[in-house]
Amino acid sequence: MAGLARGSARALLAALLASTLLALLVSPARGRGGRDHGDWDEASLLPPLPPREDAARVARFVTHVSDWGALATISTLEAVRGRPFADVLSLSDGPPGAGSGVPYFYLSPLQLSVNNLQENPYATLTMTLAQTNFCKKHGFDPQSPLCAHIILSGTVTKVNETEMDIAKHSLFIRHPEMKTWPSSHNWFFAKLNITNIWVLDYFGGPKIVTPEEYYNVTVHWKTSCGDHLVQLHCIAEDTQAQGGKVIWSQSHSK
C-alpha cells in the first residue's frame, strides 16, 4: 500500500512538473528579445519600410529595428584558424525611435568572437528583417532580397569613456536582461566602425551605400510626444494617428 502511495505521489509530481514546463515553453515572451524587451513587440508598432529606391534609408531602418545580427570574424581557434567564423550577437543602435545608426554590442572576453577580434578587429555584420514580422507578413523567404537585409563591414572596437553612456543606454533599454549578466565575465561595450555597406532589398544585386550617406539619414516622428521617440506607447499612438507614416529627412551630422 505504501509503495502504491509513493508511486501515485511520483506520478502527481511528474504531471505537475510537465504542466509547468509546458507553460514555460508556450508562454509568449513580450518583445522579440525576451520578457520586458524594450523594442517593438507587435507588428502594428513596427514602422513601415522606407522607399526601396533609397538604399541609405533602408539600411538605417534595418539597423534600427534589428535586435541582433550575425557577426563574422576571422577565427583564432586552431582547428579553424584563419577561416570565417560567424556568431549571433545582440545589438542596438539606440532606443526605439532614436537610432544613431551605430551598432553597439555588449561583449565578454569569454566569447569566441571576442578572442578573434582581439587578434583581428575586422568583422562583417549582417542584419535582416526576417527577425521582425515584416517578411512573414508579406510571405517573403528570409533569403529573398525582398526580405531586406544589410551587410556592414568594418572594425569592432571598445567604446571610449565619452560614448560609454550612449552605448549602455542603447543596449540596456532594448536588452534589459543584460543588466543582470554576471560581472565576473568582464563585460564591456563595443561598436562596429562601419567602412562598407551593402543593401539587399530588391532584385538586381546589392546596392552600395557609403558611410557618409548612411549617417546623413535621420528619422523624425511627428507626434505630440516629440521627435526621436523612446517610449513604445508614443510610437503606437503616432503610428495610429499618422496611418503608420514615418517622416524621413536628411541631416549632416551623426
GROMACS .gro file of C-alpha atoms in nm:
model
  254
    1MET     CA    1   0.000   0.000   0.000
    2ALA     CA    2   0.287   0.237   0.092
    3GLY     CA    3   0.456   0.158  -0.241
    4LEU     CA    4   0.135   0.241  -0.426
    5ALA     CA    5   0.110   0.574  -0.240
    6ARG     CA    6   0.469   0.661  -0.327
    7GLY     CA    7   0.406   0.571  -0.689
    8SER     CA    8   0.097   0.791  -0.700
    9ALA     CA    9   0.289   1.081  -0.544
   10ARG     CA   10   0.565   1.046  -0.803
   11ALA     CA   11   0.312   1.039  -1.085
   12LEU     CA   12   0.140   1.351  -0.948
   13LEU     CA   13   0.473   1.534  -0.916
   14ALA     CA   14   0.568   1.436  -1.271
   15ALA     CA   15   0.236   1.563  -1.402
   16LEU     CA   16   0.279   1.895  -1.220
   17LEU     CA   17   0.634   1.939  -1.349
   18ALA     CA   18   0.526   1.854  -1.702
   19SER     CA   19   0.244   2.110  -1.698
   20THR     CA   20   0.476   2.378  -1.556
   21LEU     CA   21   0.740   2.309  -1.822
   22LEU     CA   22   0.477   2.320  -2.097
   23ALA     CA   23   0.352   2.656  -1.969
   24LEU     CA   24   0.705   2.798  -1.978
   25LEU     CA   25   0.759   2.672  -2.331
   26VAL     CA   26   0.439   2.807  -2.480
   27SER     CA   27   0.405   3.124  -2.271
   28PRO     CA   28   0.458   3.421  -2.504
   29ALA     CA   29   0.755   3.645  -2.433
   30ARG     CA   30   0.697   4.018  -2.450
   31GLY     CA   31   0.920   4.151  -2.724
   32ARG     CA   32   1.135   3.969  -2.973
   33GLY     CA   33   1.433   3.961  -2.737
   34GLY     CA   34   1.260   3.814  -2.433
   35ARG     CA   35   1.045   3.929  -2.144
   36ASP     CA   36   1.028   4.304  -2.089
   37HIS     CA   37   1.232   4.358  -2.403
   38GLY     CA   38   1.239   4.727  -2.491
   39ASP     CA   39   1.153   4.702  -2.858
   40TRP     CA   40   0.861   4.680  -3.098
   41ASP     CA   41   0.691   4.356  -2.994
   42GLU     CA   42   0.386   4.379  -3.219
   43ALA     CA   43   0.370   4.405  -3.596
   44SER     CA   44   0.140   4.705  -3.564
   45LEU     CA   45   0.412   4.902  -3.384
   46LEU     CA   46   0.687   4.837  -3.640
   47PRO     CA   47   0.746   5.146  -3.856
   48PRO     CA   48   0.689   5.099  -4.232
   49LEU     CA   49   0.981   5.022  -4.462
   50PRO     CA   50   1.117   5.337  -4.631
   51PRO     CA   51   1.120   5.357  -5.013
   52ARG     CA   52   1.335   5.078  -5.154
   53GLU     CA   53   1.496   5.313  -5.405
   54ASP     CA   54   1.661   5.496  -5.116
   55ALA     CA   55   1.918   5.240  -5.003
   56ALA     CA   56   2.071   5.456  -4.730
   57ARG     CA   57   1.734   5.495  -4.558
   58VAL     CA   58   1.662   5.123  -4.591
   59ALA     CA   59   2.000   5.047  -4.433
   60ARG     CA   60   1.933   5.275  -4.136
   61PHE     CA   61   1.585   5.128  -4.098
   62VAL     CA   62   1.710   4.769  -4.089
   63THR     CA   63   1.983   4.858  -3.840
   64HIS     CA   64   1.742   5.036  -3.612
   65VAL     CA   65   1.470   4.770  -3.596
   66SER     CA   66   1.722   4.487  -3.553
   67ASP     CA   67   1.778   4.336  -3.209
   68TRP     CA   68   2.053   4.104  -3.323
   69GLY     CA   69   2.280   4.024  -3.612
   70ALA     CA   70   2.533   3.767  -3.732
   71LEU     CA   71   2.889   3.889  -3.686
   72ALA     CA   72   3.158   3.721  -3.897
   73THR     CA   73   3.517   3.734  -3.775
   74ILE     CA   74   3.840   3.554  -3.864
   75SER     CA   75   3.883   3.256  -3.633
   76THR     CA   76   4.178   3.214  -3.398
   77LEU     CA   77   4.074   2.861  -3.299
   78GLU     CA   78   4.346   2.617  -3.402
   79ALA     CA   79   4.100   2.379  -3.565
   80VAL     CA   80   3.969   2.652  -3.799
   81ARG     CA   81   4.235   2.923  -3.775
   82GLY     CA   82   4.208   3.180  -4.050
   83ARG     CA   83   3.861   3.073  -4.158
   84PRO     CA   84   3.540   3.280  -4.138
   85PHE     CA   85   3.363   3.239  -3.805
   86ALA     CA   86   3.009   3.369  -3.751
   87ASP     CA   87   2.814   3.417  -3.430
   88VAL     CA   88   2.482   3.577  -3.336
   89LEU     CA   89   2.515   3.886  -3.117
   90SER     CA   90   2.255   4.111  -2.958
   91LEU     CA   91   2.289   4.474  -3.064
   92SER     CA   92   2.126   4.813  -3.063
   93ASP     CA   93   2.179   5.146  -3.235
   94GLY     CA   94   1.963   5.331  -2.982
   95PRO     CA   95   1.624   5.339  -2.812
   96PRO     CA   96   1.320   5.270  -3.035
   97GLY     CA   97   1.262   5.578  -3.246
   98ALA     CA   98   1.604   5.730  -3.167
   99GLY     CA   99   1.860   5.525  -3.359
  100SER     CA  100   2.207   5.660  -3.429
  101GLY     CA  101   2.299   5.401  -3.692
  102VAL     CA  102   2.595   5.282  -3.483
  103PRO     CA  103   2.565   4.911  -3.393
  104TYR     CA  104   2.659   4.871  -3.026
  105PHE     CA  105   2.745   4.539  -2.859
  106TYR     CA  106   2.788   4.412  -2.503
  107LEU     CA  107   3.080   4.172  -2.516
  108SER     CA  108   3.287   3.948  -2.291
  109PRO     CA  109   3.643   3.817  -2.334
  110LEU     CA  110   3.492   3.470  -2.282
  111GLN     CA  111   3.320   3.487  -2.620
  112LEU     CA  112   3.493   3.317  -2.912
  113SER     CA  113   3.423   3.611  -3.143
  114VAL     CA  114   3.590   3.849  -2.897
  115ASN     CA  115   3.903   3.634  -2.896
  116ASN     CA  116   3.903   3.660  -3.275
  117LEU     CA  117   3.858   4.037  -3.264
  118GLN     CA  118   4.146   4.081  -3.022
  119GLU     CA  119   4.378   3.941  -3.288
  120ASN     CA  120   4.199   4.088  -3.590
  121PRO     CA  121   3.937   4.362  -3.534
  122TYR     CA  122   3.794   4.340  -3.886
  123ALA     CA  123   3.442   4.200  -3.898
  124THR     CA  124   3.126   4.189  -4.107
  125LEU     CA  125   2.777   4.223  -3.961
  126THR     CA  126   2.455   4.105  -4.125
  127MET     CA  127   2.110   4.215  -4.010
  128THR     CA  128   1.778   4.112  -4.164
  129LEU     CA  129   1.410   4.200  -4.142
  130ALA     CA  130   1.347   3.825  -4.112
  131GLN     CA  131   1.379   3.881  -3.737
  132THR     CA  132   1.067   4.100  -3.749
  133ASN     CA  133   0.714   4.018  -3.866
  134PHE     CA  134   0.772   4.206  -4.191
  135CYS     CA  135   0.884   3.914  -4.409
  136LYS     CA  136   0.637   3.662  -4.273
  137LYS     CA  137   0.354   3.911  -4.314
  138HIS     CA  138   0.437   3.960  -4.682
  139GLY     CA  139   0.529   3.597  -4.750
  140PHE     CA  140   0.898   3.668  -4.818
  141ASP     CA  141   1.154   3.392  -4.759
  142PRO     CA  142   1.447   3.508  -4.541
  143GLN     CA  143   1.686   3.458  -4.835
  144SER     CA  144   1.469   3.660  -5.074
  145PRO     CA  145   1.604   4.009  -5.139
  146LEU     CA  146   1.251   4.136  -5.077
  147CYS     CA  147   1.309   4.038  -4.714
  148ALA     CA  148   1.553   4.325  -4.680
  149HIS     CA  149   1.888   4.264  -4.521
  150ILE     CA  150   2.208   4.462  -4.499
  151ILE     CA  151   2.577   4.383  -4.468
  152LEU     CA  152   2.807   4.618  -4.277
  153SER     CA  153   3.183   4.574  -4.275
  154GLY     CA  154   3.444   4.747  -4.061
  155THR     CA  155   3.627   4.710  -3.730
  156VAL     CA  156   3.492   4.632  -3.385
  157THR     CA  157   3.640   4.841  -3.105
  158LYS     CA  158   3.565   4.922  -2.742
  159VAL     CA  159   3.376   5.245  -2.697
  160ASN     CA  160   3.559   5.528  -2.523
  161GLU     CA  161   3.450   5.694  -2.199
  162THR     CA  162   3.259   5.972  -2.374
  163GLU     CA  163   3.047   5.718  -2.565
  164MET     CA  164   3.001   5.473  -2.277
  165ASP     CA  165   2.669   5.611  -2.152
  166ILE     CA  166   2.525   5.621  -2.504
  167ALA     CA  167   2.618   5.257  -2.568
  168LYS     CA  168   2.490   5.146  -2.228
  169HIS     CA  169   2.154   5.321  -2.267
  170SER     CA  170   2.114   5.199  -2.625
  171LEU     CA  171   2.169   4.835  -2.528
  172PHE     CA  172   2.005   4.814  -2.186
  173ILE     CA  173   1.676   4.973  -2.295
  174ARG     CA  174   1.638   4.713  -2.571
  175HIS     CA  175   1.805   4.422  -2.389
  176PRO     CA  176   1.727   4.473  -2.018
  177GLU     CA  177   1.843   4.122  -1.932
  178MET     CA  178   2.199   4.239  -1.996
  179LYS     CA  179   2.189   4.434  -1.670
  180THR     CA  180   2.176   4.104  -1.480
  181TRP     CA  181   2.459   3.927  -1.661
  182PRO     CA  182   2.743   3.823  -1.424
  183SER     CA  183   3.008   4.090  -1.374
  184SER     CA  184   3.270   3.814  -1.345
  185HIS     CA  185   3.251   3.785  -1.726
  186ASN     CA  186   3.409   4.131  -1.757
  187TRP     CA  187   3.151   4.268  -1.999
  188PHE     CA  188   3.237   4.577  -2.199
  189PHE     CA  189   3.067   4.797  -2.458
  190ALA     CA  190   3.186   4.791  -2.818
  191LYS     CA  191   3.075   4.918  -3.157
  192LEU     CA  192   3.122   4.850  -3.526
  193ASN     CA  193   3.314   5.126  -3.704
  194ILE     CA  194   3.150   5.097  -4.045
  195THR     CA  195   3.361   5.126  -4.360
  196ASN     CA  196   3.146   4.946  -4.619
  197ILE     CA  197   2.771   4.892  -4.659
  198TRP     CA  198   2.569   4.669  -4.891
  199VAL     CA  199   2.188   4.668  -4.906
  200LEU     CA  200   1.986   4.380  -5.048
  201ASP     CA  201   1.621   4.480  -5.060
  202TYR     CA  202   1.525   4.406  -5.422
  203PHE     CA  203   1.627   4.204  -5.727
  204GLY     CA  204   1.932   4.300  -5.931
  205GLY     CA  205   2.211   4.265  -5.679
  206PRO     CA  206   2.327   4.462  -5.375
  207LYS     CA  207   2.323   4.840  -5.356
  208ILE     CA  208   2.634   5.010  -5.224
  209VAL     CA  209   2.592   5.282  -4.963
  210THR     CA  210   2.877   5.494  -4.829
  211PRO     CA  211   2.911   5.554  -4.452
  212GLU     CA  212   2.854   5.925  -4.520
  213GLU     CA  213   2.521   5.856  -4.694
  214TYR     CA  214   2.425   5.613  -4.418
  215TYR     CA  215   2.492   5.851  -4.130
  216ASN     CA  216   2.335   6.151  -4.301
  217VAL     CA  217   1.992   5.985  -4.280
  218THR     CA  218   1.779   6.062  -3.976
  219VAL     CA  219   1.423   5.977  -3.878
  220HIS     CA  220   1.179   6.226  -3.729
  221TRP     CA  221   0.848   6.115  -3.582
  222LYS     CA  222   0.579   6.383  -3.597
  223THR     CA  223   0.390   6.339  -3.274
  224SER     CA  224   0.284   6.515  -2.957
  225CYS     CA  225   0.545   6.303  -2.781
  226GLY     CA  226   0.819   6.492  -2.966
  227ASP     CA  227   1.093   6.394  -3.208
  228HIS     CA  228   1.314   6.087  -3.167
  229LEU     CA  229   1.063   5.884  -2.968
  230VAL     CA  230   1.178   5.649  -2.697
  231GLN     CA  231   0.854   5.529  -2.540
  232LEU     CA  232   0.663   5.249  -2.709
  233HIS     CA  233   0.319   5.393  -2.635
  234CYS     CA  234   0.416   5.712  -2.815
  235ILE     CA  235   0.523   5.511  -3.119
  236ALA     CA  236   0.197   5.318  -3.110
  237GLU     CA  237  -0.012   5.635  -3.081
  238ASP     CA  238   0.180   5.805  -3.360
  239THR     CA  239   0.156   5.502  -3.587
  240GLN     CA  240  -0.221   5.507  -3.550
  241ALA     CA  241  -0.256   5.884  -3.579
  242GLN     CA  242  -0.034   5.911  -3.887
  243GLY     CA  243  -0.154   5.588  -4.050
  244GLY     CA  244   0.187   5.429  -3.999
  245LYS     CA  245   0.368   5.717  -4.170
  246VAL     CA  246   0.730   5.787  -4.084
  247ILE     CA  247   0.888   6.117  -4.181
  248TRP     CA  248   1.238   6.065  -4.323
  249SER     CA  249   1.473   6.359  -4.365
  250GLN     CA  250   1.836   6.434  -4.434
  251SER     CA  251   2.083   6.559  -4.178
  252HIS     CA  252   2.451   6.641  -4.198
  253SER     CA  253   2.555   6.522  -3.855
  254LYS     CA  254   2.556   6.185  -3.684
   0.00000   0.00000   0.00000
